[in-house]
């Protein structure tokens, strides 16, 4: 899919065409209008978007009276109180100031609604719909507060909740009965998550600081949200980090990173200033632009990863120097992108043809596409993907995946940690092999590339790709990758993926534990969780500090092996010299001080996991107790609670970790016994 330059449109008035600070979209009576706003001494231009044509200018409005030189940099269309308004940022206003929007998109009267707690100097605004009515949430620049306002029946506003914070970009999502607001502020370099109570409108902070710090978003300039692929998503643009970050928003407000990309020589979102996320027929597209004189287009996969589709660089005709703001809307069979720049007058129109979009589909065994542009994904079991006609995106699963793109310009997306992937019909110079998920891979020279009679074999760490040529002959690296990788640089969102996860060290829970993939699990805090479906590939994730984990399993029923790896936290001091004494007693045939050892005691006593309890186990436990390193690090083992442990003796400590489970529509629930090796507890 390509970005196509169409035209530059302008009103002919310098006050409306130059220095456009914001653009905003609003759909009224089935028609989509774009509102472009300039600063003090300027005004508003209204453009109607037309399928297959340039936008039509339908109205202009110059700022006048008391707002002429007090208007700020934002204009936000919002529906409340039975009407539609284009809300403005007015520095000296006491209330909410905005233009009425007429049914034909034109600008009506200027009005001021009530008196606001923080005045009308608004840097961001979102509307929330709750079971008890509508709320407006505003960031007040002068007071440094974010306030919720209840919209009364007569359209007036009543302050409901307040928090000390700043924001210049806010977006909202509803998940069940909860409302969440993601707020970014470039000046304070913060991205915040708020839960807004639907009844009281009170604002509560959801702490996502650890995740956001790890991503390294600098000077966030825009945030967008969307609900797609059965999940809620947040995308954040960072101007100083030249980055786009994709995160899943969980039902409890946690942000779970899925991708983080940096601008490169092949993309156009350095110093990114604006961002848009749109859904068309089940496909999600992300558009970004900024100080790099151009626009970049991505497709977002069901797993929350960005696949680079195209980047359009400024030309003498297009006027995209230092992109400031843009709006993206589907109009008929195309995406229309109207872009305002800091240096060029008017609006640049780019389009993307979306007439031939196909399906977004994942499945088992064989997944077939259509004659359109499909997104097909592999799975946790061996899968064959058949794109058919169209420009398809085929995404490898964690298990062995065979891909046939068919005709069209196809993109084959690899996944790190997957089993062998085979491409059956690679068309040199037409298709693209995308290996962005491979960590630290920046050039084709890092790959082990072997030419074969049918195409090529490509290896990276433990990853193997067989690329068979559509023409049946050998393929060179230049035929597969051209001059090098295109698209942005992808930064890992979980550095534990390098060579396997390193399970975190934290306190645990001894004894019988119930584990559920939909809840917090104190026994699993910071642990490595794995699930291996019968006949499929192992999926491994890290649990958070509350023991929550998401294996991102597909719908359906899968039997397999569930296991946990968790290291020991020395801060807990659960292993001490008395444990070493108990093990020493067992090693010479004596009972622990409390009586006969249980099978669980014997498992805990076999610290070195060599199948017997002996003096070396006692020595290792003593080393742990005094803070010395050991040949085998201390850790936890998790055993099926129904496992038969009756045969375990001092000289034969034989057991299997993990449990056989049945995953149903992504849910795993099982009972296990949690044992800390080296820690002996009386029954």
mmCIF file of C-alpha atoms in Angstrom, residues 374-544:
data_model
loop_
_atom_site.group_PDB
_atom_site.id
_atom_site.type_symbol
_atom_site.label_atom_id
_atom_site.label_comp_id
_atom_site.label_asym_id
_atom_site.label_seq_id
_atom_site.Cartn_x
_atom_site.Cartn_y
_atom_site.Cartn_z
ATOM 1 C CA UNK A 374 -4.947 -9.869 3.737
ATOM 2 C CA UNK A 375 -3.172 -10.125 7.089
ATOM 3 C CA UNK A 376 -2.689 -13.794 7.984
ATOM 4 C CA UNK A 377 -1.026 -14.979 11.186
ATOM 5 C CA UNK A 378 0.556 -18.256 12.229
ATOM 6 C CA UNK A 379 -0.162 -19.953 15.503
ATOM 7 C CA UNK A 380 1.118 -21.997 18.433
ATOM 8 C CA UNK A 381 0.696 -25.133 16.319
ATOM 9 C CA UNK A 382 2.267 -25.749 12.887
ATOM 10 C CA UNK A 383 0.401 -23.592 10.378
ATOM 11 C CA UNK A 384 0.297 -23.015 6.617
ATOM 12 C CA UNK A 385 -0.555 -19.507 5.426
ATOM 13 C CA UNK A 386 -1.805 -19.054 1.843
ATOM 14 C CA UNK A 387 -2.217 -15.424 0.830
ATOM 15 C CA UNK A 388 -3.696 -15.818 -2.634
ATOM 16 C CA UNK A 389 -3.966 -12.722 -4.810
ATOM 17 C CA UNK A 390 -3.371 -9.292 -3.302
ATOM 18 C CA UNK A 391 -0.623 -7.564 -1.381
ATOM 19 C CA UNK A 392 -0.652 -9.672 1.766
ATOM 20 C CA UNK A 393 1.090 -9.525 5.137
ATOM 21 C CA UNK A 394 1.911 -13.043 6.346
ATOM 22 C CA UNK A 395 3.112 -13.310 9.950
ATOM 23 C CA UNK A 396 4.965 -16.342 11.287
ATOM 24 C CA UNK A 397 3.587 -18.094 14.349
ATOM 25 C CA UNK A 398 5.582 -19.479 17.250
ATOM 26 C CA UNK A 399 5.346 -22.975 15.773
ATOM 27 C CA UNK A 400 6.656 -24.010 12.353
ATOM 28 C CA UNK A 401 5.030 -21.864 9.666
ATOM 29 C CA UNK A 402 4.836 -22.371 5.905
ATOM 30 C CA UNK A 403 3.979 -19.254 3.894
ATOM 31 C CA UNK A 404 2.750 -18.928 0.322
ATOM 32 C CA UNK A 405 2.179 -15.327 -0.661
ATOM 33 C CA UNK A 406 0.676 -15.833 -4.084
ATOM 34 C CA UNK A 407 0.559 -13.022 -6.609
ATOM 35 C CA UNK A 408 0.981 -9.444 -5.456
ATOM 36 C CA UNK A 409 3.617 -7.678 -3.406
ATOM 37 C CA UNK A 410 3.660 -9.649 -0.165
ATOM 38 C CA UNK A 411 5.399 -8.963 3.147
ATOM 39 C CA UNK A 412 6.625 -12.004 5.075
ATOM 40 C CA UNK A 413 7.016 -11.081 8.766
ATOM 41 C CA UNK A 414 9.280 -13.216 10.935
ATOM 42 C CA UNK A 415 8.883 -13.664 14.704
ATOM 43 C CA UNK A 416 11.809 -14.112 17.070
ATOM 44 C CA UNK A 417 11.705 -17.367 19.011
ATOM 45 C CA UNK A 418 9.616 -19.141 16.368
ATOM 46 C CA UNK A 419 10.328 -22.565 14.958
ATOM 47 C CA UNK A 420 11.485 -22.948 11.355
ATOM 48 C CA UNK A 421 9.684 -20.733 8.847
ATOM 49 C CA UNK A 422 9.435 -21.652 5.158
ATOM 50 C CA UNK A 423 8.480 -19.255 2.358
ATOM 51 C CA UNK A 424 7.474 -21.167 -0.775
ATOM 52 C CA UNK A 425 7.229 -18.468 -3.459
ATOM 53 C CA UNK A 426 9.397 -15.419 -2.808
ATOM 54 C CA UNK A 427 9.332 -12.978 -5.723
ATOM 55 C CA UNK A 428 12.632 -11.113 -5.862
ATOM 56 C CA UNK A 429 12.155 -7.383 -6.287
ATOM 57 C CA UNK A 430 8.430 -7.627 -5.466
ATOM 58 C CA UNK A 431 7.996 -9.396 -2.126
ATOM 59 C CA UNK A 432 9.655 -8.318 1.115
ATOM 60 C CA UNK A 433 11.121 -10.314 3.992
ATOM 61 C CA UNK A 434 10.668 -8.395 7.251
ATOM 62 C CA UNK A 435 12.867 -9.532 10.142
ATOM 63 C CA UNK A 436 12.240 -6.542 12.424
ATOM 64 C CA UNK A 437 11.365 -8.787 15.397
ATOM 65 C CA UNK A 438 14.894 -10.224 15.530
ATOM 66 C CA UNK A 439 16.716 -8.391 18.360
ATOM 67 C CA UNK A 440 19.749 -6.238 17.533
ATOM 68 C CA UNK A 441 19.495 -7.057 13.822
ATOM 69 C CA UNK A 442 20.311 -3.956 11.792
ATOM 70 C CA UNK A 443 21.880 -5.124 8.503
ATOM 71 C CA UNK A 444 21.670 -8.244 6.307
ATOM 72 C CA UNK A 445 25.384 -8.729 6.969
ATOM 73 C CA UNK A 446 24.560 -9.975 10.471
ATOM 74 C CA UNK A 447 22.643 -12.925 9.013
ATOM 75 C CA UNK A 448 24.092 -16.255 7.959
ATOM 76 C CA UNK A 449 22.873 -16.336 4.369
ATOM 77 C CA UNK A 450 23.347 -19.550 2.380
ATOM 78 C CA UNK A 451 22.323 -19.751 -1.256
ATOM 79 C CA UNK A 452 20.491 -23.017 -2.082
ATOM 80 C CA UNK A 453 19.303 -24.584 -5.316
ATOM 81 C CA UNK A 454 15.698 -23.530 -4.537
ATOM 82 C CA UNK A 455 16.419 -20.136 -2.975
ATOM 83 C CA UNK A 456 18.209 -19.470 0.311
ATOM 84 C CA UNK A 457 18.614 -20.540 3.917
ATOM 85 C CA UNK A 458 18.827 -17.676 6.425
ATOM 86 C CA UNK A 459 19.957 -18.116 10.042
ATOM 87 C CA UNK A 460 20.186 -15.734 13.000
ATOM 88 C CA UNK A 461 20.936 -17.041 16.485
ATOM 89 C CA UNK A 462 18.616 -20.072 16.659
ATOM 90 C CA UNK A 463 16.240 -18.778 13.981
ATOM 91 C CA UNK A 464 16.035 -20.476 10.588
ATOM 92 C CA UNK A 465 14.176 -19.300 7.469
ATOM 93 C CA UNK A 466 13.962 -21.219 4.218
ATOM 94 C CA UNK A 467 13.195 -18.840 1.359
ATOM 95 C CA UNK A 468 12.236 -20.657 -1.825
ATOM 96 C CA UNK A 469 12.139 -18.644 -5.013
ATOM 97 C CA UNK A 470 8.888 -18.325 -6.978
ATOM 98 C CA UNK A 471 10.944 -18.924 -10.115
ATOM 99 C CA UNK A 472 12.525 -22.070 -8.699
ATOM 100 C CA UNK A 473 16.153 -20.909 -8.716
ATOM 101 C CA UNK A 474 18.691 -19.717 -6.153
ATOM 102 C CA UNK A 475 18.396 -16.350 -4.401
ATOM 103 C CA UNK A 476 21.170 -13.979 -3.362
ATOM 104 C CA UNK A 477 21.085 -11.688 -0.342
ATOM 105 C CA UNK A 478 20.724 -8.693 -2.666
ATOM 106 C CA UNK A 479 17.671 -10.278 -4.297
ATOM 107 C CA UNK A 480 16.024 -10.849 -0.915
ATOM 108 C CA UNK A 481 17.025 -7.651 0.912
ATOM 109 C CA UNK A 482 18.041 -5.237 -1.837
ATOM 110 C CA UNK A 483 20.453 -2.600 -0.571
ATOM 111 C CA UNK A 484 19.483 -3.356 3.037
ATOM 112 C CA UNK A 485 16.582 -3.352 5.436
ATOM 113 C CA UNK A 486 13.889 -0.763 4.893
ATOM 114 C CA UNK A 487 11.610 0.691 7.528
ATOM 115 C CA UNK A 488 12.318 1.839 11.078
ATOM 116 C CA UNK A 489 14.512 0.321 13.748
ATOM 117 C CA UNK A 490 12.547 -1.853 16.180
ATOM 118 C CA UNK A 491 13.767 -1.839 19.782
ATOM 119 C CA UNK A 492 12.932 -4.875 21.958
ATOM 120 C CA UNK A 493 10.223 -4.140 24.508
ATOM 121 C CA UNK A 494 11.386 -7.001 26.739
ATOM 122 C CA UNK A 495 15.154 -7.350 27.004
ATOM 123 C CA UNK A 496 14.660 -10.733 28.646
ATOM 124 C CA UNK A 497 14.064 -12.068 25.156
ATOM 125 C CA UNK A 498 17.803 -12.196 24.517
ATOM 126 C CA UNK A 499 18.675 -15.861 24.762
ATOM 127 C CA UNK A 500 15.642 -16.694 26.881
ATOM 128 C CA UNK A 501 13.922 -14.933 29.737
ATOM 129 C CA UNK A 502 15.747 -14.340 32.997
ATOM 130 C CA UNK A 503 13.126 -15.011 35.661
ATOM 131 C CA UNK A 504 13.005 -12.237 38.193
ATOM 132 C CA UNK A 505 13.977 -12.577 41.829
ATOM 133 C CA UNK A 506 11.197 -11.855 44.301
ATOM 134 C CA UNK A 507 9.320 -13.329 47.216
ATOM 135 C CA UNK A 508 7.054 -16.292 46.599
ATOM 136 C CA UNK A 509 4.390 -18.412 48.262
ATOM 137 C CA UNK A 510 5.181 -21.825 49.735
ATOM 138 C CA UNK A 511 2.828 -24.769 49.461
ATOM 139 C CA UNK A 512 -0.409 -25.211 47.540
ATOM 140 C CA UNK A 513 -1.172 -22.403 45.076
ATOM 141 C CA UNK A 514 -3.982 -21.867 42.605
ATOM 142 C CA UNK A 515 -2.848 -20.277 39.349
ATOM 143 C CA UNK A 516 -5.148 -18.413 36.983
ATOM 144 C CA UNK A 517 -4.077 -16.542 33.866
ATOM 145 C CA UNK A 518 -6.846 -13.962 34.312
ATOM 146 C CA UNK A 519 -5.923 -12.860 37.847
ATOM 147 C CA UNK A 520 -2.980 -11.834 39.993
ATOM 148 C CA UNK A 521 -0.884 -14.760 41.271
ATOM 149 C CA UNK A 522 1.353 -13.806 44.217
ATOM 150 C CA UNK A 523 3.328 -17.021 43.887
ATOM 151 C CA UNK A 524 4.376 -16.132 40.323
ATOM 152 C CA UNK A 525 5.698 -12.599 40.795
ATOM 153 C CA UNK A 526 8.418 -11.873 38.205
ATOM 154 C CA UNK A 527 8.567 -15.536 37.152
ATOM 155 C CA UNK A 528 9.064 -17.058 33.708
ATOM 156 C CA UNK A 529 5.874 -18.762 32.531
ATOM 157 C CA UNK A 530 5.832 -21.287 29.708
ATOM 158 C CA UNK A 531 3.157 -23.269 27.923
ATOM 159 C CA UNK A 532 3.872 -25.976 25.360
ATOM 160 C CA UNK A 533 0.768 -27.184 23.525
ATOM 161 C CA UNK A 534 0.843 -30.812 22.406
ATOM 162 C CA UNK A 535 2.568 -30.862 19.032
ATOM 163 C CA UNK A 536 3.266 -27.131 19.125
ATOM 164 C CA UNK A 537 5.909 -24.579 20.070
ATOM 165 C CA UNK A 538 6.685 -23.374 23.583
ATOM 166 C CA UNK A 539 5.380 -19.916 24.429
ATOM 167 C CA UNK A 540 7.264 -18.094 27.161
ATOM 168 C CA UNK A 541 6.371 -14.832 28.888
ATOM 169 C CA UNK A 542 7.337 -13.020 32.043
ATOM 170 C CA UNK A 543 4.829 -12.454 34.842
ATOM 171 C CA UNK A 544 4.678 -8.977 36.360
#
